[in-house]
Amino acid sequence: MLVAAALVPDTVLLLPGAAGGASDAPVLAALRAAALEAVAGAVRAAARVVVVAPGRADRTVVGPVRPGAAAAGVPDHRLEWPVPALDLAPAPGGPPAASGPVGVPAAVGLQLLARAAASPAPAVHVVEVASRDAAALRRLGAALTAGAGTALVVVGSGSARHGPDAPLADDAEAPAVDDALARAVTGAGSSGRDVLAALDPLVADALAVSGWGPWQVLVGAVDAAGTAPSATGGRADVAYGAAHAAAQWRVAGAGA
């Protein structure tokens, strides 16, 4: 059963050193702190943790990995956090297992988890999703959290189309969509769940919203738990033209 979830951004800029001097910009420092707080709170009472991130295919990542940021053009020696060496096991209820490096979003989630998790750390699994089948992703969320004491680290961000500094061309629709998403992530409850569930995948793709797939997995996990979650520690910002939000969702009665 889902005990809690940490909803965190997928930007590599959360990793200190990834953006050079910009990594100390106030907005990034505040987002990083909120993400670390969300992860630490979510996994505190968990027996196992599943990092759910956008990827190129639906897969459970297995085998040895080093969650660095080389795929984003940032070598390990530039990162201020050490890159952990992990050996990932298949996630019960997850998609087919495949070896190979994790994508940058999953690496960000694993790095946050490595910094925030208490010792001894819970068992960790990684699932990457690319599907645009909301029903299938929600079934996956229920399956991943069928075991006792499961926490999710849900990695994904809002639109990457905000203004001239955005990674992609500006889109006038982005602010309204991201305002609603930010309220959903930081507010949780049944209304937060409903906003994430109602996001059209075509709109998400057009606005380069990376969180759509992982959020559908979360919706399925919440529905399986049968209780509307509450949110703590929420923060939402637009940084370098992309919208990000972080919060902890906790299921009442599911854990300390």
mmCIF file of C-alpha atoms in Angstrom:
data_model
loop_
_atom_site.group_PDB
_atom_site.id
_atom_site.type_symbol
_atom_site.label_atom_id
_atom_site.label_comp_id
_atom_site.label_asym_id
_atom_site.label_seq_id
_atom_site.Cartn_x
_atom_site.Cartn_y
_atom_site.Cartn_z
ATOM 1 C CA MET A 1 0.000 0.000 0.000
ATOM 2 C CA LEU A 2 1.105 3.532 -0.708
ATOM 3 C CA VAL A 3 2.242 5.268 2.476
ATOM 4 C CA ALA A 4 3.546 8.463 0.912
ATOM 5 C CA ALA A 5 4.901 9.998 -2.268
ATOM 6 C CA ALA A 6 7.447 12.689 -2.983
ATOM 7 C CA LEU A 7 6.637 14.703 -6.087
ATOM 8 C CA VAL A 8 9.869 16.299 -7.317
ATOM 9 C CA PRO A 9 11.083 18.121 -10.453
ATOM 10 C CA ASP A 10 13.066 16.312 -13.112
ATOM 11 C CA THR A 11 15.495 19.098 -13.968
ATOM 12 C CA VAL A 12 19.189 18.226 -13.789
ATOM 13 C CA LEU A 13 19.719 21.726 -12.417
ATOM 14 C CA LEU A 14 18.586 20.431 -9.021
ATOM 15 C CA LEU A 15 21.945 18.670 -8.749
ATOM 16 C CA PRO A 16 24.503 21.113 -7.319
ATOM 17 C CA GLY A 17 27.206 21.830 -9.845
ATOM 18 C CA ALA A 18 25.124 20.870 -12.887
ATOM 19 C CA ALA A 19 24.580 24.497 -13.859
ATOM 20 C CA GLY A 20 27.855 25.952 -12.627
ATOM 21 C CA GLY A 21 27.280 29.132 -10.654
ATOM 22 C CA ALA A 22 23.590 29.065 -11.544
ATOM 23 C CA SER A 23 23.164 26.049 -9.259
ATOM 24 C CA ASP A 24 23.230 28.458 -6.336
ATOM 25 C CA ALA A 25 20.452 30.669 -7.734
ATOM 26 C CA PRO A 26 17.827 31.255 -5.022
ATOM 27 C CA VAL A 27 14.978 29.622 -6.945
ATOM 28 C CA LEU A 28 16.989 26.455 -7.574
ATOM 29 C CA ALA A 29 18.252 26.299 -4.004
ATOM 30 C CA ALA A 30 14.689 26.629 -2.710
ATOM 31 C CA LEU A 31 13.377 23.963 -5.103
ATOM 32 C CA ARG A 32 16.219 21.633 -4.138
ATOM 33 C CA ALA A 33 15.499 22.101 -0.439
ATOM 34 C CA ALA A 34 11.783 21.467 -0.970
ATOM 35 C CA ALA A 35 12.497 18.348 -3.022
ATOM 36 C CA LEU A 36 14.900 16.958 -0.424
ATOM 37 C CA GLU A 37 12.378 17.640 2.337
ATOM 38 C CA ALA A 38 9.631 15.902 0.352
ATOM 39 C CA VAL A 39 11.753 12.826 -0.306
ATOM 40 C CA ALA A 40 13.003 12.573 3.261
ATOM 41 C CA GLY A 41 9.478 12.776 4.634
ATOM 42 C CA ALA A 42 7.983 10.353 2.135
ATOM 43 C CA VAL A 43 10.507 7.550 2.608
ATOM 44 C CA ARG A 44 10.881 7.823 6.383
ATOM 45 C CA ALA A 45 8.305 5.132 7.170
ATOM 46 C CA ALA A 46 8.693 3.112 3.959
ATOM 47 C CA ALA A 47 9.901 -0.461 3.624
ATOM 48 C CA ARG A 48 10.531 0.018 -0.086
ATOM 49 C CA VAL A 49 10.772 2.965 -2.466
ATOM 50 C CA VAL A 50 9.969 3.088 -6.170
ATOM 51 C CA VAL A 51 11.386 5.972 -8.181
ATOM 52 C CA VAL A 52 8.974 6.626 -11.067
ATOM 53 C CA ALA A 53 10.323 8.868 -13.824
ATOM 54 C CA PRO A 54 9.677 9.688 -17.475
ATOM 55 C CA GLY A 55 11.759 7.625 -19.879
ATOM 56 C CA ARG A 56 12.014 6.406 -23.449
ATOM 57 C CA ALA A 57 10.153 3.158 -22.746
ATOM 58 C CA ASP A 58 8.142 1.486 -20.014
ATOM 59 C CA ARG A 59 10.740 -0.510 -18.102
ATOM 60 C CA THR A 60 11.997 -1.513 -14.695
ATOM 61 C CA VAL A 61 15.685 -0.659 -14.564
ATOM 62 C CA VAL A 62 17.784 -3.480 -13.124
ATOM 63 C CA GLY A 63 21.428 -4.135 -12.515
ATOM 64 C CA PRO A 64 24.313 -1.809 -11.689
ATOM 65 C CA VAL A 65 23.774 1.902 -12.358
ATOM 66 C CA ARG A 66 25.517 5.156 -11.544
ATOM 67 C CA PRO A 67 22.885 7.919 -11.568
ATOM 68 C CA GLY A 68 25.020 10.756 -12.872
ATOM 69 C CA ALA A 69 24.155 13.491 -15.345
ATOM 70 C CA ALA A 70 26.464 12.613 -18.238
ATOM 71 C CA ALA A 71 23.449 12.197 -20.532
ATOM 72 C CA ALA A 72 22.708 15.881 -19.944
ATOM 73 C CA GLY A 73 26.292 16.829 -20.727
ATOM 74 C CA VAL A 74 27.414 17.114 -17.108
ATOM 75 C CA PRO A 75 30.330 14.840 -16.144
ATOM 76 C CA ASP A 76 30.375 13.317 -12.668
ATOM 77 C CA HIS A 77 33.335 15.409 -11.499
ATOM 78 C CA ARG A 78 31.315 18.613 -11.934
ATOM 79 C CA LEU A 79 28.602 17.472 -9.536
ATOM 80 C CA GLU A 80 28.975 18.515 -5.919
ATOM 81 C CA TRP A 81 27.086 15.439 -4.712
ATOM 82 C CA PRO A 82 28.895 12.111 -5.067
ATOM 83 C CA VAL A 83 27.347 9.792 -7.639
ATOM 84 C CA PRO A 84 26.294 6.580 -5.839
ATOM 85 C CA ALA A 85 26.842 3.108 -7.254
ATOM 86 C CA LEU A 86 23.589 1.136 -7.069
ATOM 87 C CA ASP A 87 22.497 -2.375 -7.971
ATOM 88 C CA LEU A 88 18.797 -2.220 -8.769
ATOM 89 C CA ALA A 89 16.464 -5.196 -8.376
ATOM 90 C CA PRO A 90 13.222 -5.722 -10.332
ATOM 91 C CA ALA A 91 10.228 -3.822 -8.976
ATOM 92 C CA PRO A 92 7.361 -6.149 -7.973
ATOM 93 C CA GLY A 93 4.411 -5.281 -10.176
ATOM 94 C CA GLY A 94 6.582 -3.228 -12.519
ATOM 95 C CA PRO A 95 6.990 -3.311 -16.298
ATOM 96 C CA PRO A 96 9.540 -5.609 -17.998
ATOM 97 C CA ALA A 97 13.031 -5.464 -16.553
ATOM 98 C CA ALA A 98 15.859 -4.013 -18.637
ATOM 99 C CA SER A 99 19.434 -3.168 -17.824
ATOM 100 C CA GLY A 100 21.267 -0.053 -18.882
ATOM 101 C CA PRO A 101 21.808 3.475 -17.604
ATOM 102 C CA VAL A 102 18.908 5.348 -16.095
ATOM 103 C CA GLY A 103 17.650 8.490 -17.794
ATOM 104 C CA VAL A 104 18.372 11.929 -16.380
ATOM 105 C CA PRO A 105 14.977 12.275 -14.611
ATOM 106 C CA ALA A 106 15.440 8.951 -12.799
ATOM 107 C CA ALA A 107 19.015 9.952 -11.959
ATOM 108 C CA VAL A 108 17.737 13.152 -10.360
ATOM 109 C CA GLY A 109 15.252 11.139 -8.282
ATOM 110 C CA LEU A 110 17.943 8.679 -7.189
ATOM 111 C CA GLN A 111 20.354 11.471 -6.281
ATOM 112 C CA LEU A 112 17.696 13.205 -4.159
ATOM 113 C CA LEU A 113 16.883 9.877 -2.517
ATOM 114 C CA ALA A 114 20.550 9.186 -1.753
ATOM 115 C CA ARG A 115 20.872 12.572 -0.054
ATOM 116 C CA ALA A 116 17.580 12.451 1.837
ATOM 117 C CA ALA A 117 17.047 8.832 2.875
ATOM 118 C CA ALA A 118 17.720 7.790 6.438
ATOM 119 C CA SER A 119 20.144 4.995 7.216
ATOM 120 C CA PRO A 120 19.532 2.138 6.734
ATOM 121 C CA ALA A 121 17.884 3.081 3.452
ATOM 122 C CA PRO A 122 14.795 1.182 2.272
ATOM 123 C CA ALA A 123 14.908 -1.112 -0.751
ATOM 124 C CA VAL A 124 14.930 0.987 -3.936
ATOM 125 C CA HIS A 125 13.497 0.249 -7.379
ATOM 126 C CA VAL A 126 13.370 2.369 -10.544
ATOM 127 C CA VAL A 127 10.547 2.408 -13.085
ATOM 128 C CA GLU A 128 10.623 4.590 -16.201
ATOM 129 C CA VAL A 129 7.439 5.226 -18.185
ATOM 130 C CA ALA A 130 6.764 6.467 -21.700
ATOM 131 C CA SER A 131 3.202 5.189 -22.251
ATOM 132 C CA ARG A 132 0.345 7.567 -23.024
ATOM 133 C CA ASP A 133 -2.263 5.039 -21.863
ATOM 134 C CA ALA A 134 -3.582 6.595 -18.652
ATOM 135 C CA ALA A 135 -5.529 3.493 -17.594
ATOM 136 C CA ALA A 136 -2.466 1.269 -17.989
ATOM 137 C CA LEU A 137 -0.283 3.665 -16.034
ATOM 138 C CA ARG A 138 -2.828 3.809 -13.214
ATOM 139 C CA ARG A 139 -2.935 0.021 -13.080
ATOM 140 C CA LEU A 140 0.846 0.119 -12.854
ATOM 141 C CA GLY A 141 0.623 2.507 -9.897
ATOM 142 C CA ALA A 142 -1.696 0.130 -8.070
ATOM 143 C CA ALA A 143 0.559 -2.843 -8.815
ATOM 144 C CA LEU A 144 3.750 -1.085 -7.733
ATOM 145 C CA THR A 145 2.252 -0.189 -4.357
ATOM 146 C CA ALA A 146 0.512 -3.496 -3.664
ATOM 147 C CA GLY A 147 3.227 -4.458 -1.191
ATOM 148 C CA ALA A 148 3.233 -3.133 2.359
ATOM 149 C CA GLY A 149 4.912 0.154 3.192
ATOM 150 C CA THR A 150 5.607 1.475 -0.305
ATOM 151 C CA ALA A 151 6.658 5.057 -1.019
ATOM 152 C CA LEU A 152 6.967 6.610 -4.453
ATOM 153 C CA VAL A 153 9.430 9.239 -5.613
ATOM 154 C CA VAL A 154 7.511 10.698 -8.553
ATOM 155 C CA VAL A 155 9.798 12.654 -10.867
ATOM 156 C CA GLY A 156 8.445 15.126 -13.402
ATOM 157 C CA SER A 157 7.888 18.779 -14.162
ATOM 158 C CA GLY A 158 5.420 21.127 -15.776
ATOM 159 C CA SER A 159 5.747 22.955 -19.066
ATOM 160 C CA ALA A 160 9.127 23.826 -20.547
ATOM 161 C CA ARG A 161 7.609 26.652 -22.599
ATOM 162 C CA HIS A 162 7.702 29.727 -20.329
ATOM 163 C CA GLY A 163 9.154 32.852 -21.850
ATOM 164 C CA PRO A 164 12.353 33.598 -23.793
ATOM 165 C CA ASP A 165 14.599 31.578 -21.454
ATOM 166 C CA ALA A 166 12.592 28.388 -21.926
ATOM 167 C CA PRO A 167 14.209 25.231 -23.339
ATOM 168 C CA LEU A 168 11.467 25.239 -26.004
ATOM 169 C CA ALA A 169 9.443 27.958 -27.728
ATOM 170 C CA ASP A 170 7.199 30.030 -25.485
ATOM 171 C CA ASP A 171 3.537 29.010 -25.385
ATOM 172 C CA ALA A 172 0.826 31.317 -24.075
ATOM 173 C CA GLU A 173 -1.131 28.332 -22.750
ATOM 174 C CA ALA A 174 1.634 27.243 -20.373
ATOM 175 C CA PRO A 175 0.987 29.619 -17.425
ATOM 176 C CA ALA A 176 -2.651 28.623 -16.915
ATOM 177 C CA VAL A 177 -1.920 24.906 -17.194
ATOM 178 C CA ASP A 178 1.042 25.119 -14.858
ATOM 179 C CA ASP A 179 -0.816 27.219 -12.297
ATOM 180 C CA ALA A 180 -3.389 24.444 -12.021
ATOM 181 C CA LEU A 181 -0.704 21.756 -11.877
ATOM 182 C CA ALA A 182 1.246 23.622 -9.196
ATOM 183 C CA ARG A 183 -1.864 23.894 -7.031
ATOM 184 C CA ALA A 184 -2.547 20.190 -7.570
ATOM 185 C CA VAL A 185 0.964 19.095 -6.607
ATOM 186 C CA THR A 186 1.294 21.351 -3.580
ATOM 187 C CA GLY A 187 -2.320 20.972 -2.434
ATOM 188 C CA ALA A 188 -2.923 17.216 -2.891
ATOM 189 C CA GLY A 189 -6.305 15.986 -1.629
ATOM 190 C CA SER A 190 -8.985 14.663 -3.948
ATOM 191 C CA SER A 191 -8.884 17.854 -6.032
ATOM 192 C CA GLY A 192 -5.118 17.565 -6.561
ATOM 193 C CA ARG A 193 -5.525 13.972 -7.650
ATOM 194 C CA ASP A 194 -8.329 14.957 -10.023
ATOM 195 C CA VAL A 195 -6.324 17.731 -11.712
ATOM 196 C CA LEU A 196 -3.396 15.393 -12.401
ATOM 197 C CA ALA A 197 -5.768 12.697 -13.653
ATOM 198 C CA ALA A 198 -7.599 15.116 -15.963
ATOM 199 C CA LEU A 199 -4.502 16.490 -17.708
ATOM 200 C CA ASP A 200 -4.812 15.640 -21.405
ATOM 201 C CA PRO A 201 -1.704 13.811 -22.651
ATOM 202 C CA LEU A 202 -1.895 15.713 -25.947
ATOM 203 C CA VAL A 203 -1.821 19.008 -24.064
ATOM 204 C CA ALA A 204 1.019 17.719 -21.909
ATOM 205 C CA ASP A 205 3.022 16.752 -24.988
ATOM 206 C CA ALA A 206 2.367 20.065 -26.723
ATOM 207 C CA LEU A 207 3.539 22.002 -23.662
ATOM 208 C CA ALA A 208 6.457 19.627 -22.927
ATOM 209 C CA VAL A 209 5.037 18.629 -19.531
ATOM 210 C CA SER A 210 7.347 15.796 -18.521
ATOM 211 C CA GLY A 211 5.384 14.738 -15.429
ATOM 212 C CA TRP A 212 2.267 13.412 -17.151
ATOM 213 C CA GLY A 213 3.196 9.711 -17.147
ATOM 214 C CA PRO A 214 4.618 9.496 -13.615
ATOM 215 C CA TRP A 215 1.650 11.481 -12.306
ATOM 216 C CA GLN A 216 -0.774 8.925 -13.786
ATOM 217 C CA VAL A 217 1.135 6.183 -11.959
ATOM 218 C CA LEU A 218 0.703 8.213 -8.771
ATOM 219 C CA VAL A 219 -3.026 8.613 -9.429
ATOM 220 C CA GLY A 220 -3.355 4.832 -9.666
ATOM 221 C CA ALA A 221 -1.458 4.345 -6.413
ATOM 222 C CA VAL A 222 -3.621 6.914 -4.638
ATOM 223 C CA ASP A 223 -6.813 5.313 -5.950
ATOM 224 C CA ALA A 224 -5.652 1.894 -4.760
ATOM 225 C CA ALA A 225 -4.952 3.308 -1.302
ATOM 226 C CA GLY A 226 -8.534 4.540 -1.149
ATOM 227 C CA THR A 227 -7.750 7.690 0.818
ATOM 228 C CA ALA A 228 -7.197 11.226 -0.449
ATOM 229 C CA PRO A 229 -3.630 12.268 0.421
ATOM 230 C CA SER A 230 -2.566 15.419 2.220
ATOM 231 C CA ALA A 231 0.373 17.568 1.088
ATOM 232 C CA THR A 232 3.197 19.120 3.078
ATOM 233 C CA GLY A 233 6.244 21.197 2.215
ATOM 234 C CA GLY A 234 4.964 22.290 -1.169
ATOM 235 C CA ARG A 235 6.794 24.737 -3.409
ATOM 236 C CA ALA A 236 6.309 25.709 -7.059
ATOM 237 C CA ASP A 237 8.500 27.925 -9.245
ATOM 238 C CA VAL A 238 9.419 28.669 -12.832
ATOM 239 C CA ALA A 239 13.173 28.363 -13.338
ATOM 240 C CA TYR A 240 14.927 29.016 -16.648
ATOM 241 C CA GLY A 241 11.653 28.879 -18.530
ATOM 242 C CA ALA A 242 10.349 25.595 -17.070
ATOM 243 C CA ALA A 243 7.755 25.013 -14.354
ATOM 244 C CA HIS A 244 8.653 22.830 -11.378
ATOM 245 C CA ALA A 245 6.914 21.833 -8.150
ATOM 246 C CA ALA A 246 7.803 19.722 -5.129
ATOM 247 C CA ALA A 247 5.683 18.361 -2.298
ATOM 248 C CA GLN A 248 5.144 15.340 -0.108
ATOM 249 C CA TRP A 249 1.837 13.481 -0.347
ATOM 250 C CA ARG A 250 0.987 11.352 2.655
ATOM 251 C CA VAL A 251 -1.850 8.840 2.963
ATOM 252 C CA ALA A 252 -3.669 9.098 6.286
ATOM 253 C CA GLY A 253 -3.286 6.010 8.459
ATOM 254 C CA ALA A 254 -0.736 4.415 6.113
ATOM 255 C CA GLY A 255 2.371 5.034 8.203
ATOM 256 C CA ALA A 256 4.041 7.261 10.761
#
